[in-house]
PDB file of C-alpha atoms in Angstrom:
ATOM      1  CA  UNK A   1       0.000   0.000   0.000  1.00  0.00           C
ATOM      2  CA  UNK A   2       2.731   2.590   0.767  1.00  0.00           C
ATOM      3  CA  UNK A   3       4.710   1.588  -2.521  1.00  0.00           C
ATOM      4  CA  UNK A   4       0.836   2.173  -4.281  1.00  0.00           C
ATOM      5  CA  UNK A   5       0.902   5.565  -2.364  1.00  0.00           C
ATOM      6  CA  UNK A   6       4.398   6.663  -3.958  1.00  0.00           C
ATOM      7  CA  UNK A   7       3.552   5.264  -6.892  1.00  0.00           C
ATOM      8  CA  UNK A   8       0.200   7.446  -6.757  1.00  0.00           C
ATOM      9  CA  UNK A   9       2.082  10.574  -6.150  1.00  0.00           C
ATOM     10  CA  UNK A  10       5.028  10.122  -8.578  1.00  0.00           C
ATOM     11  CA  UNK A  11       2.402   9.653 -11.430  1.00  0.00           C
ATOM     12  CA  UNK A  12      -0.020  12.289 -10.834  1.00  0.00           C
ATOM     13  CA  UNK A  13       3.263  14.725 -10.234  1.00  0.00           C
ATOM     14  CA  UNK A  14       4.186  13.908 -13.630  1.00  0.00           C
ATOM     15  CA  UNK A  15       1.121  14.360 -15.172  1.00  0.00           C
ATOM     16  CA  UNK A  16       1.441  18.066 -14.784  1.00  0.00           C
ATOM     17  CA  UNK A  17       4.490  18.333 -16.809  1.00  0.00           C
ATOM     18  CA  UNK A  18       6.730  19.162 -13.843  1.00  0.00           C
ATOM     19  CA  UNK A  19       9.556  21.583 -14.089  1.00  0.00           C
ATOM     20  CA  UNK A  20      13.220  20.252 -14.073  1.00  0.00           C
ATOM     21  CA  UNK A  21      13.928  20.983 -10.652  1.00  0.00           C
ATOM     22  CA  UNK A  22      11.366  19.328  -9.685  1.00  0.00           C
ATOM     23  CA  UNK A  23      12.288  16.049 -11.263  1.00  0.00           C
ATOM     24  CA  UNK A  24      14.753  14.499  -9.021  1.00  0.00           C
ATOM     25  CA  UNK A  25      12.017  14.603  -6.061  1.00  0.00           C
ATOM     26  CA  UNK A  26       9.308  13.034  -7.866  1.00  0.00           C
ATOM     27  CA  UNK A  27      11.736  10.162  -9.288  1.00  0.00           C
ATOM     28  CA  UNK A  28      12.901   9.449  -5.434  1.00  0.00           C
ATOM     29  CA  UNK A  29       9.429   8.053  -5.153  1.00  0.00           C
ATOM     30  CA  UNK A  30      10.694   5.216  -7.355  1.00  0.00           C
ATOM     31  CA  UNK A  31      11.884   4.035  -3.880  1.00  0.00           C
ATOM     32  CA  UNK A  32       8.848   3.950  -2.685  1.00  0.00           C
ATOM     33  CA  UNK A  33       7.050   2.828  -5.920  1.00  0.00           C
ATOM     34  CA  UNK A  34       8.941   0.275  -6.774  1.00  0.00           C
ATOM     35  CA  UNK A  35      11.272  -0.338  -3.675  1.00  0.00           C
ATOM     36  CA  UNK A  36       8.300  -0.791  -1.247  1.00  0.00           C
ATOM     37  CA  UNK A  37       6.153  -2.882  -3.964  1.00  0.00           C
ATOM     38  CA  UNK A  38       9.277  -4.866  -4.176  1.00  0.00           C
ATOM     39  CA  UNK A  39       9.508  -5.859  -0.819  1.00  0.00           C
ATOM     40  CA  UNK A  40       5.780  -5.951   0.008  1.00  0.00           C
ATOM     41  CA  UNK A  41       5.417  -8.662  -2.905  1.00  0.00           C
ATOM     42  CA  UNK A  42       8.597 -10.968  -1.554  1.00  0.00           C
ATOM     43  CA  UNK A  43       7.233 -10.807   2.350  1.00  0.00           C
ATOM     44  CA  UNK A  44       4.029 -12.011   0.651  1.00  0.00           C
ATOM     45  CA  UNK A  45       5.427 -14.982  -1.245  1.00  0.00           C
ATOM     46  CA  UNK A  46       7.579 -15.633   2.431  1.00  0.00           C
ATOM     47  CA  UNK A  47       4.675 -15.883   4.290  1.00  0.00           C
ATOM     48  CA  UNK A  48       2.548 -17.264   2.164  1.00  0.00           C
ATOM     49  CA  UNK A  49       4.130 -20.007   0.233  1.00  0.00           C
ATOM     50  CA  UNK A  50       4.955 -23.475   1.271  1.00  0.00           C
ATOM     51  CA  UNK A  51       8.496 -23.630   2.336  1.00  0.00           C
ATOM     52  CA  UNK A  52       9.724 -26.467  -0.212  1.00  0.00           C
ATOM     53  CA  UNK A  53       7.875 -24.094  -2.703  1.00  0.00           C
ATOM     54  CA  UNK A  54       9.029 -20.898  -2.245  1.00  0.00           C
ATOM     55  CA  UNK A  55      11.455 -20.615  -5.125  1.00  0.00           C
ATOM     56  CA  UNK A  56       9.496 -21.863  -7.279  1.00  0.00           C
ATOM     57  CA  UNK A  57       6.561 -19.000  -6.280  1.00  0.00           C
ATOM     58  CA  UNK A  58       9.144 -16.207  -6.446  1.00  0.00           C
ATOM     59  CA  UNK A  59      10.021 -17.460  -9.718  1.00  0.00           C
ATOM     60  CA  UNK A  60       6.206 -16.942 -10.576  1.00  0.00           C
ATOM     61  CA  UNK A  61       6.228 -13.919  -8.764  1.00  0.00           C
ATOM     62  CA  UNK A  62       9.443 -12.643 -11.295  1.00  0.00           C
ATOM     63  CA  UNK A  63       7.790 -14.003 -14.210  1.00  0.00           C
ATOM     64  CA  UNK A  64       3.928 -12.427 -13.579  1.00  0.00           C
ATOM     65  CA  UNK A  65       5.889  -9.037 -12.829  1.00  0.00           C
ATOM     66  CA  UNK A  66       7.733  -9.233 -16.273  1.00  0.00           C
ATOM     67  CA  UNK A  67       5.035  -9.644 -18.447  1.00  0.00           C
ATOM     68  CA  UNK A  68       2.805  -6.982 -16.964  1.00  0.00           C
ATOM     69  CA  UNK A  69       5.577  -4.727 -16.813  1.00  0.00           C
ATOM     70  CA  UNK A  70       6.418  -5.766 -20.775  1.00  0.00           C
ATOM     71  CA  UNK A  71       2.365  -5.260 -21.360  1.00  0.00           C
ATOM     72  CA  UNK A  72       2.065  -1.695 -19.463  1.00  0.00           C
ATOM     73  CA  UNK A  73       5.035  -0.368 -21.023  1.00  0.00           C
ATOM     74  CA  UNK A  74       4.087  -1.042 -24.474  1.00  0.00           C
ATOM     75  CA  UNK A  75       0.663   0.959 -23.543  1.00  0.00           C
ATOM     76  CA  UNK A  76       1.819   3.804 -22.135  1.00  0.00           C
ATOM     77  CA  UNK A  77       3.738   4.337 -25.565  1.00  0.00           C
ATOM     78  CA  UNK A  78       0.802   4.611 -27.025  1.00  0.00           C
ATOM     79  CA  UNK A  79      -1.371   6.619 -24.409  1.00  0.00           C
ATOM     80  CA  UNK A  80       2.076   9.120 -24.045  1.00  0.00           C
ATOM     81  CA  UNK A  81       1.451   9.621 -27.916  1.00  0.00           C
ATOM     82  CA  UNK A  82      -1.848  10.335 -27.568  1.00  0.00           C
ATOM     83  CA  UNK A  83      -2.186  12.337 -24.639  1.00  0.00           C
ATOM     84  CA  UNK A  84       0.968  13.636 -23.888  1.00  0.00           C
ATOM     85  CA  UNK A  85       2.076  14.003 -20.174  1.00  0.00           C
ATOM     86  CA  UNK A  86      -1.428  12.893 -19.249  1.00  0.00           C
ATOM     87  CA  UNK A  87      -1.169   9.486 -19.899  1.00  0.00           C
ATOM     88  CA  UNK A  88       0.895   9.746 -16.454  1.00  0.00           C
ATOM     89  CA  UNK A  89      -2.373   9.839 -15.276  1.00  0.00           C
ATOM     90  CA  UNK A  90      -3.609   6.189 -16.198  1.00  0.00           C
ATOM     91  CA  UNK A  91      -0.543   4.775 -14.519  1.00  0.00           C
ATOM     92  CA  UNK A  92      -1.694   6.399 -11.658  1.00  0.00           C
ATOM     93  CA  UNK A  93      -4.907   4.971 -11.471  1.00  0.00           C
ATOM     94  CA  UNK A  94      -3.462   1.797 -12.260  1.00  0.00           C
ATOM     95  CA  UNK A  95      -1.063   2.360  -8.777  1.00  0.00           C
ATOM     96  CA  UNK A  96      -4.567   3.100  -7.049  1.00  0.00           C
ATOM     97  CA  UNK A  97      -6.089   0.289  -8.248  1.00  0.00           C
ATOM     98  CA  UNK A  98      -2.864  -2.129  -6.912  1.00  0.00           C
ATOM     99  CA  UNK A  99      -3.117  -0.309  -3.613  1.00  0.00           C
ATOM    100  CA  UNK A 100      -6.864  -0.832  -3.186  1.00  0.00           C
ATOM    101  CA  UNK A 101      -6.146  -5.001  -4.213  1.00  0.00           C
ATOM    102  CA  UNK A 102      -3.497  -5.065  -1.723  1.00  0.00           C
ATOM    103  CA  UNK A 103      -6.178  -3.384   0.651  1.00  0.00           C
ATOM    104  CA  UNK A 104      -8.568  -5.904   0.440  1.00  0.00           C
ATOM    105  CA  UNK A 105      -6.521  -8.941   0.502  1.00  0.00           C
ATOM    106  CA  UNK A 106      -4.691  -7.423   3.567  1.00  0.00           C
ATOM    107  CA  UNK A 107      -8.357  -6.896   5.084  1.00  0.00           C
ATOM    108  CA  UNK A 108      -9.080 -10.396   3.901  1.00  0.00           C
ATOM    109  CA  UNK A 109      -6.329 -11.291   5.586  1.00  0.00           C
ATOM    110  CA  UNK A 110      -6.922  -9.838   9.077  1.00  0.00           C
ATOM    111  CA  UNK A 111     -10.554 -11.622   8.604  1.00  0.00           C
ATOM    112  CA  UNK A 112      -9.148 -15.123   7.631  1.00  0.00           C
ATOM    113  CA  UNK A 113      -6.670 -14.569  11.203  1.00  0.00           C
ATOM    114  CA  UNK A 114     -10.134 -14.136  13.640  1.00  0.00           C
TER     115      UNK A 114
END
């Protein structure tokens, strides 16, 4: 949720064509969009995959994250083209939308434990 949050902020900070000084702040949210994401996504796989299978679900894990990564970038190409600094805007929305799923199954989560 926190690397959804950075993520959040980096895109929409984009999206209104920043000046240059203001361009190293909003790319040291990559720590938190990426870097926090990152880590969020391999304590997952910890706790939640069998021990004698946990390579093989951070292999999935690296493999899932590839091809939407491969996917995404090849649309924002087209969405920069089209709308310009904008299309920051639908990769914010899409960092929303990961932060809200990682709500729910953290809420689902907390309901499974009671």
């Amino acid at each position: 949720m926190i690397g959804a949050l950075g993520a959040a902020l980096r895109w929409v900070g984009m999206a209104f064509d920043p000046p240059l000084l203001a361009l190293p702040f909003l790319q040291m949210l990559h720590a938190l969009s990426f870097g926090a994401a990152h880590l969020g996504a391999i304590g997952f796989v910890a706790r939640h995959a069998p021990p004698a299978q946990s390579a093989t679900a951070q292999g999935y894990l690296a493999v899932a994250s590839g091809v939407v990564m491969a996917g995404v970038l090849g649309l924002s190409g087209f969405l920069f083209e089209a709308f310009g600094s904008l299309a920051y805007v639908a990769m914010a929305l899409t960092a929303v939308a990961g932060g809200a799923c990682a709500l729910i199954a953290h809420r689902a989560g907390d309901q499974a434990a009671l």
